[in-house]
mmCIF file of C-alpha atoms in Angstrom:
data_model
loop_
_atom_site.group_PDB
_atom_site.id
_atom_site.type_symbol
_atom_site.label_atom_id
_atom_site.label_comp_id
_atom_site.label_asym_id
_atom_site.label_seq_id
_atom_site.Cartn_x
_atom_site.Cartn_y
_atom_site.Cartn_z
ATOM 1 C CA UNK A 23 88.961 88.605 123.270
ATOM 2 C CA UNK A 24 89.348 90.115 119.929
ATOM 3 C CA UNK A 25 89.465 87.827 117.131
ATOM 4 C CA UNK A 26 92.202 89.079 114.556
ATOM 5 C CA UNK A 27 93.088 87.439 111.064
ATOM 6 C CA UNK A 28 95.462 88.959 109.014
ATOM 7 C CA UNK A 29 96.003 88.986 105.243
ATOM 8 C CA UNK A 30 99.467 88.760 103.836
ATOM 9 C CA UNK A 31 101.289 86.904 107.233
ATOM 10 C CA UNK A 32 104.214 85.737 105.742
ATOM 11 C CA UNK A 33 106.124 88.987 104.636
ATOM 12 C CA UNK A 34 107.916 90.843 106.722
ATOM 13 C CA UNK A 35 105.269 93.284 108.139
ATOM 14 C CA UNK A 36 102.896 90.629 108.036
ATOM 15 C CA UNK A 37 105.254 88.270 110.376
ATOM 16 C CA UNK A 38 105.826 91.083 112.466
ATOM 17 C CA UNK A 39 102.429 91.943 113.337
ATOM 18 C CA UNK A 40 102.000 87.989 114.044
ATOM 19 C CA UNK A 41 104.645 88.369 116.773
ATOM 20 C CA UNK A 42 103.281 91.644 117.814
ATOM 21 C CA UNK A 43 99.736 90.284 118.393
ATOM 22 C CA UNK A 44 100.617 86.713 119.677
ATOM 23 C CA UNK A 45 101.620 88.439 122.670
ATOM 24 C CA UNK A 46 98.865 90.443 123.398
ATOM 25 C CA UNK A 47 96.302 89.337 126.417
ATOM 26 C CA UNK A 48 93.469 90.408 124.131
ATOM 27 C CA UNK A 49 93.727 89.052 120.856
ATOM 28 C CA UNK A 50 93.049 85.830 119.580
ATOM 29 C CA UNK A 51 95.115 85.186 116.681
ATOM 30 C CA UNK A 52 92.600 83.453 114.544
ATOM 31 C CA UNK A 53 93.478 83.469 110.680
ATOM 32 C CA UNK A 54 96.160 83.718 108.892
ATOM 33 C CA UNK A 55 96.586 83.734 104.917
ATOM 34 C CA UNK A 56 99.483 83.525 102.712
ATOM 35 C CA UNK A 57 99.093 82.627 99.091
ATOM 36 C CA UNK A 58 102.571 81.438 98.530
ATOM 37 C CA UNK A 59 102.975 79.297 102.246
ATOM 38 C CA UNK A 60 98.923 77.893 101.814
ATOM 39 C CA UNK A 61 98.945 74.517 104.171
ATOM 40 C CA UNK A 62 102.144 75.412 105.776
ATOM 41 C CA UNK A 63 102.180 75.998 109.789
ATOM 42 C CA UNK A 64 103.538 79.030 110.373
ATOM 43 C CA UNK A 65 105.718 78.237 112.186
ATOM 44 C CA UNK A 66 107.210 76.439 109.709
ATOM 45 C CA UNK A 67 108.041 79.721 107.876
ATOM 46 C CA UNK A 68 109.030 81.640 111.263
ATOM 47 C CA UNK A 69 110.700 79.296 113.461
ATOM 48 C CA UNK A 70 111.199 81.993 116.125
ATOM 49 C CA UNK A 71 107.097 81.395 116.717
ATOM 50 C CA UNK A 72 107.247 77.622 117.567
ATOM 51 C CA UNK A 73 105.546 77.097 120.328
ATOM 52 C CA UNK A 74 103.415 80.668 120.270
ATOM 53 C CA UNK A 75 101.876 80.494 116.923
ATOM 54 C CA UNK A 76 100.089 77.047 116.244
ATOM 55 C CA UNK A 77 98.259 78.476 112.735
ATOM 56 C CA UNK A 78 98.528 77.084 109.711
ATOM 57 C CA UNK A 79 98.349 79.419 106.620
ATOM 58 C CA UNK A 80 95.716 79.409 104.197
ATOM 59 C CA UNK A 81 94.285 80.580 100.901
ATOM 60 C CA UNK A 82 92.043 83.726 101.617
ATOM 61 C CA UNK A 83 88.582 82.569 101.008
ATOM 62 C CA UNK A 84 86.801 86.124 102.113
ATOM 63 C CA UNK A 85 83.404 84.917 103.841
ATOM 64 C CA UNK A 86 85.597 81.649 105.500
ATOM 65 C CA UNK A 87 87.817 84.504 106.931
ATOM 66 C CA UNK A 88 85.267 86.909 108.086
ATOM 67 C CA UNK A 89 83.508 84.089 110.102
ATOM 68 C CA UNK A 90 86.244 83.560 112.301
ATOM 69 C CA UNK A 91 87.279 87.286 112.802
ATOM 70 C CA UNK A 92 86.363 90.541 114.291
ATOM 71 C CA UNK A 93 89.104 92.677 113.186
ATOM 72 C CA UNK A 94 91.438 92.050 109.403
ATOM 73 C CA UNK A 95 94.540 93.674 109.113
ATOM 74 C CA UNK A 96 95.727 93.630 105.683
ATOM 75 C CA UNK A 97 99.667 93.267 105.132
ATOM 76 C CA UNK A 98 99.773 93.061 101.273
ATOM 77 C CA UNK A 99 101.349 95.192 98.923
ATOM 78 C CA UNK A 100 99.806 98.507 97.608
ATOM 79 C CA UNK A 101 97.087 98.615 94.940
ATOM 80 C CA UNK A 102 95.914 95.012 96.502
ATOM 81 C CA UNK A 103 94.259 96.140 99.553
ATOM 82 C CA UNK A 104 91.720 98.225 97.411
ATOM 83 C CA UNK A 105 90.679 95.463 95.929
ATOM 84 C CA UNK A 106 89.733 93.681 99.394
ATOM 85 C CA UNK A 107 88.964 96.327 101.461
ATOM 86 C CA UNK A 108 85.241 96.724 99.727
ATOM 87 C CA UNK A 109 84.259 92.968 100.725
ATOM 88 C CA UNK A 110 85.275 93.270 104.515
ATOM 89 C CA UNK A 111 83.311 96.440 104.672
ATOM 90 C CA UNK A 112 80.227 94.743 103.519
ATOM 91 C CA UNK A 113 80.393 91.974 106.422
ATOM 92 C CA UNK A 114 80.928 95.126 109.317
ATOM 93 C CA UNK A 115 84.744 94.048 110.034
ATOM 94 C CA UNK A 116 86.811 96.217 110.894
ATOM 95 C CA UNK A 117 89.948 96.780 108.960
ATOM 96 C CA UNK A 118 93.447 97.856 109.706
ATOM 97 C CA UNK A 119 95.585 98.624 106.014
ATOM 98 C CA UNK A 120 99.024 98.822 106.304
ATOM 99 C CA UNK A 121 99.494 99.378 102.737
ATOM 100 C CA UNK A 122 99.225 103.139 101.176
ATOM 101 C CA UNK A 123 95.734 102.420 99.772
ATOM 102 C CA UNK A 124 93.441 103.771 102.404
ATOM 103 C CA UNK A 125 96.366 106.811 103.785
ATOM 104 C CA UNK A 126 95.080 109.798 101.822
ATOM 105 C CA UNK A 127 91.992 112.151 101.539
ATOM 106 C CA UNK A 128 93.065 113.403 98.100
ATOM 107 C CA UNK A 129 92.766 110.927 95.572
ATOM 108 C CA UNK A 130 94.576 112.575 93.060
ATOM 109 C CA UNK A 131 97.578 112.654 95.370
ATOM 110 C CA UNK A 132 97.324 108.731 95.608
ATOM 111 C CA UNK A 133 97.066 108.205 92.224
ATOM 112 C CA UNK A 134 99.322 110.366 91.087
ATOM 113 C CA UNK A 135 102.118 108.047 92.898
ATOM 114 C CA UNK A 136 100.687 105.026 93.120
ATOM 115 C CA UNK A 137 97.586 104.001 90.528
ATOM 116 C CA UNK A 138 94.137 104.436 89.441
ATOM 117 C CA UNK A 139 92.120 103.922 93.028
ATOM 118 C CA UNK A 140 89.137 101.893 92.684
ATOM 119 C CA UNK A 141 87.580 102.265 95.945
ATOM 120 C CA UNK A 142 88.226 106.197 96.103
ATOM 121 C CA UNK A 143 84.746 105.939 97.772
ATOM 122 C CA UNK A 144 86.130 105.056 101.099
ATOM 123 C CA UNK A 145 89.065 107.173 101.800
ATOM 124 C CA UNK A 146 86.688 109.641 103.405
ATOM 125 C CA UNK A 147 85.707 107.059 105.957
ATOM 126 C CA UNK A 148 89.435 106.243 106.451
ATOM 127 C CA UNK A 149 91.047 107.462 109.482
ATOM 128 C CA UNK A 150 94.662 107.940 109.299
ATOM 129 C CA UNK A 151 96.015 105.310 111.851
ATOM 130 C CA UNK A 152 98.609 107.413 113.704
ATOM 131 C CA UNK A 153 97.671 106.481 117.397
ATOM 132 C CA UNK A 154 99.734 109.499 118.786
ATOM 133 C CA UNK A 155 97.809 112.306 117.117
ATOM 134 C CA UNK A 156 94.713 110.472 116.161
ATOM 135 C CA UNK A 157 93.374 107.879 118.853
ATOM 136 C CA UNK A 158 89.844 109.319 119.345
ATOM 137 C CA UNK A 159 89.167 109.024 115.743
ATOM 138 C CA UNK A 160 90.740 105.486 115.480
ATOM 139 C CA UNK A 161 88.504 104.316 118.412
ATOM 140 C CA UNK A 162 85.944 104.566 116.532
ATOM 141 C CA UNK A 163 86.921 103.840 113.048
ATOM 142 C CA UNK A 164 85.955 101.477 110.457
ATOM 143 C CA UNK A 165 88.706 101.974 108.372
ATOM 144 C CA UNK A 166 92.255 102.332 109.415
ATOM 145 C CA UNK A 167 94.836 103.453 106.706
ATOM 146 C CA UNK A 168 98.117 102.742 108.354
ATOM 147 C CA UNK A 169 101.106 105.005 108.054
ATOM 148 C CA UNK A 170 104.360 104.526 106.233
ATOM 149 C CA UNK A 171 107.518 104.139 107.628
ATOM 150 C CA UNK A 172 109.286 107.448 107.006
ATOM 151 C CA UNK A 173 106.213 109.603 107.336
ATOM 152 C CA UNK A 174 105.623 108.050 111.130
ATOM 153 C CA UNK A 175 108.960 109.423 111.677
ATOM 154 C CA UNK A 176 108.755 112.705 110.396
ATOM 155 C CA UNK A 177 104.977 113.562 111.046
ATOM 156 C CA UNK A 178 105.015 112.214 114.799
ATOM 157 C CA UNK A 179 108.304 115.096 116.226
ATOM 158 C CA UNK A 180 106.770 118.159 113.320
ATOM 159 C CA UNK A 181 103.084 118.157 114.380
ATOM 160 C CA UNK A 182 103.828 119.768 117.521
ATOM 161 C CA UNK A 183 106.284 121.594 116.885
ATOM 162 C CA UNK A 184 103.675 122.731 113.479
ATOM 163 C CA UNK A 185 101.020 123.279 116.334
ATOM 164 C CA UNK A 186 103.081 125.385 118.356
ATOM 165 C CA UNK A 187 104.278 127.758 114.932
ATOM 166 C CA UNK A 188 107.721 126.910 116.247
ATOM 167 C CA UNK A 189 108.788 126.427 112.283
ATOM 168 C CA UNK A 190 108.756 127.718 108.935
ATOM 169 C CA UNK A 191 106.465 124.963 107.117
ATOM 170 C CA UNK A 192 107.523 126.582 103.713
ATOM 171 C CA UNK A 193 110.544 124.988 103.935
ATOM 172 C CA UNK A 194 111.220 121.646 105.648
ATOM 173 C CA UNK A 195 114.107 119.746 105.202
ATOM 174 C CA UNK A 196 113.673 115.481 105.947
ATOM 175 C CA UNK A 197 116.645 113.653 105.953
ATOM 176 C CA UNK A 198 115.507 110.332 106.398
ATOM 177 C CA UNK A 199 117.299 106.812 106.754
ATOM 178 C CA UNK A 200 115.592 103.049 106.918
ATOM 179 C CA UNK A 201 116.877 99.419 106.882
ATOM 180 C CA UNK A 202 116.557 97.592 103.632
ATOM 181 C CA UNK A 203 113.799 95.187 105.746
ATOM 182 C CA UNK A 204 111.006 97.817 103.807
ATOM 183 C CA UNK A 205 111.748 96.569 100.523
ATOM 184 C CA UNK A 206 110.005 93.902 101.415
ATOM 185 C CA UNK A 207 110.908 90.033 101.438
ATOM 186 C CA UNK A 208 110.893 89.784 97.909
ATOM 187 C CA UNK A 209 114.932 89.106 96.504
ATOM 188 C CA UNK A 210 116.162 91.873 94.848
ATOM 189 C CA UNK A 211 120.160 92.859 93.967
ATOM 190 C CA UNK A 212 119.617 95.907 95.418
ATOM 191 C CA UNK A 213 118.720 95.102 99.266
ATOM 192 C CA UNK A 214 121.071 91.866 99.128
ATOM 193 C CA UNK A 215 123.629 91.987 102.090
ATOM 194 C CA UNK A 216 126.711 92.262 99.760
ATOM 195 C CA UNK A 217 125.233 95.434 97.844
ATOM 196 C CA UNK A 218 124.116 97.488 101.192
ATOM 197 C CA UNK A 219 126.038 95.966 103.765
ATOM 198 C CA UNK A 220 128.746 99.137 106.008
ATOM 199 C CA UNK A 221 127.290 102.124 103.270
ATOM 200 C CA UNK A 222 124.248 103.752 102.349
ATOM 201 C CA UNK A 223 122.835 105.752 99.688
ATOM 202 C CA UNK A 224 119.826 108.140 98.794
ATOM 203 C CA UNK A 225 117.073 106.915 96.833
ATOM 204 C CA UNK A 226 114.240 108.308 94.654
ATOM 205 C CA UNK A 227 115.057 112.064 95.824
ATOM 206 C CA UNK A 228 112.126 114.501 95.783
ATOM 207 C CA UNK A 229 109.821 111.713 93.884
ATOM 208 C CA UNK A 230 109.889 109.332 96.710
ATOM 209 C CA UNK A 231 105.808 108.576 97.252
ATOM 210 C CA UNK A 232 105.811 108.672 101.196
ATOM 211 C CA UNK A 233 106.547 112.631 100.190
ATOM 212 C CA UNK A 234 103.181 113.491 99.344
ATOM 213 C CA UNK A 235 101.459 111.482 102.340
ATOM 214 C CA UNK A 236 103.904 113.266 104.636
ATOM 215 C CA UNK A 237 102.601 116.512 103.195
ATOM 216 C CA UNK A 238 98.879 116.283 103.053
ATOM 217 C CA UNK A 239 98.991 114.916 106.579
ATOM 218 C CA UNK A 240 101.418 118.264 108.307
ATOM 219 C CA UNK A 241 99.011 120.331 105.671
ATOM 220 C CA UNK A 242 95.931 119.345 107.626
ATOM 221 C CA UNK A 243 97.666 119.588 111.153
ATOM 222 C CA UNK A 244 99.192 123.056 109.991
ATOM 223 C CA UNK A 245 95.482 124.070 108.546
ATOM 224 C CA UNK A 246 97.812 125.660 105.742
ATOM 225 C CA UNK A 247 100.572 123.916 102.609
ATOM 226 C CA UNK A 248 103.390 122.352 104.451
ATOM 227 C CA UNK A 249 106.395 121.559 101.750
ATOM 228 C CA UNK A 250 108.803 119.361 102.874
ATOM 229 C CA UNK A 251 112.376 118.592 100.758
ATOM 230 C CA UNK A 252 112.317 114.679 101.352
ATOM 231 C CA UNK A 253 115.921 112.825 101.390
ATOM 232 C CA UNK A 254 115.009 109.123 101.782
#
């Protein structure tokens, strides 16, 4: 069994990767931290997982965590992980980011989205964690930077299609839809039912930051610039 603890379990991606791995015949959900829900069961929190998940969340206390775990997914918001990532990879644990953190090779292209990276050392030991296109190099990876949400869904149906010079990669058009549920958990008036709820709208056109991660990403695949017009 793998033992798995994962940072950041009470938000939405978090929650969902507790439900994910609670059912899987070889994990051991071990650890699970939540600075807000500390001392809670989490079950508590996520009633749906009464009677599957019998943790308790807790404060992360790095070397407590890393003796009870084999593998750390991270499920916090971007510009934390950074901050983490450098301690887990000095007690050999493997890590799986979900945040944008550990995504790109070019540092100037995170940073010119996101912020200043301070572990800019380690994004060329970072595999990109798209299983589809890269499972030999996540097999054996230390690092795993975790896609976003509308790059999985663009990058996974244009890389063979890229592969296969069945398109023009100077122009590519993404017109792209997701649930408010990425926001986050966090309240805010502009995911609230009443705001969203029978209509949609496009959001942070052509400076959206998944556009750049998308890009590098089809530009390594294509072994040339891919440019992509990005509708989110």
């Amino acid at each position: 069994m793998v033992r798995v603890g994962i940072v950041g379990a009470t938000g939405y991606a978090g929650a969902e990767l507790v439900r994910i791995l609670s059912g899987h015949p070889d994990v051991e959900l071990t650890v699970l931290t939540s600075r807000q829900y500390a001392g809670e069961k989490f079950d508590k929190i996520y009633p749906s997982m009464a009677g599957i998940v019998d943790l308790s969340c807790e404060k992360l206390s790095i070397d407590s965590f890393c003796e009870r775990t084999d593998v750390v997914f991270i499920a916090l918001p971007h510009k934390v992980a950074m901050q983490l990532v450098p301690e887990f990879i000095k007690r050999d644990k493997k890590i799986i980011d979900l945040s944008a953190d550990f995504r790109f090779k070019d540092v100037s292209l995170y940073e010119s989205f996101y912020q200043e990276h301070t572990a800019a050392d380690l994004l060329e030991k970072a595999v990109y964690g798209l299983c589809e296109i890269y499972f030999e190099k996540i097999k054996s990876a230390t690092l795993i930077g975790n896609p976003g949400c509308y790059p999985t869904s663009v990058i996974l149906p244009l890389v063979p299609l890229i592969k296969s010079n069945f398109l023009d990669v100077d122009s590519i058009i993404a017109d792209s839809k997701s649930g408010v549920s990425g926001a986050g958990r966090s309240l805010s008036l502009t995911t609230h039912f009443c705001e969203v709820n029978e209509s949609f709208k496009a959001y942070k056109v052509a400076v959206h930051r998944h556009n750049p991660e998308m890009e590098e990403v089809l530009s390594i695949e294509a072994g040339r610039p891919v440019n992509i017009t990005f509708v989110p």
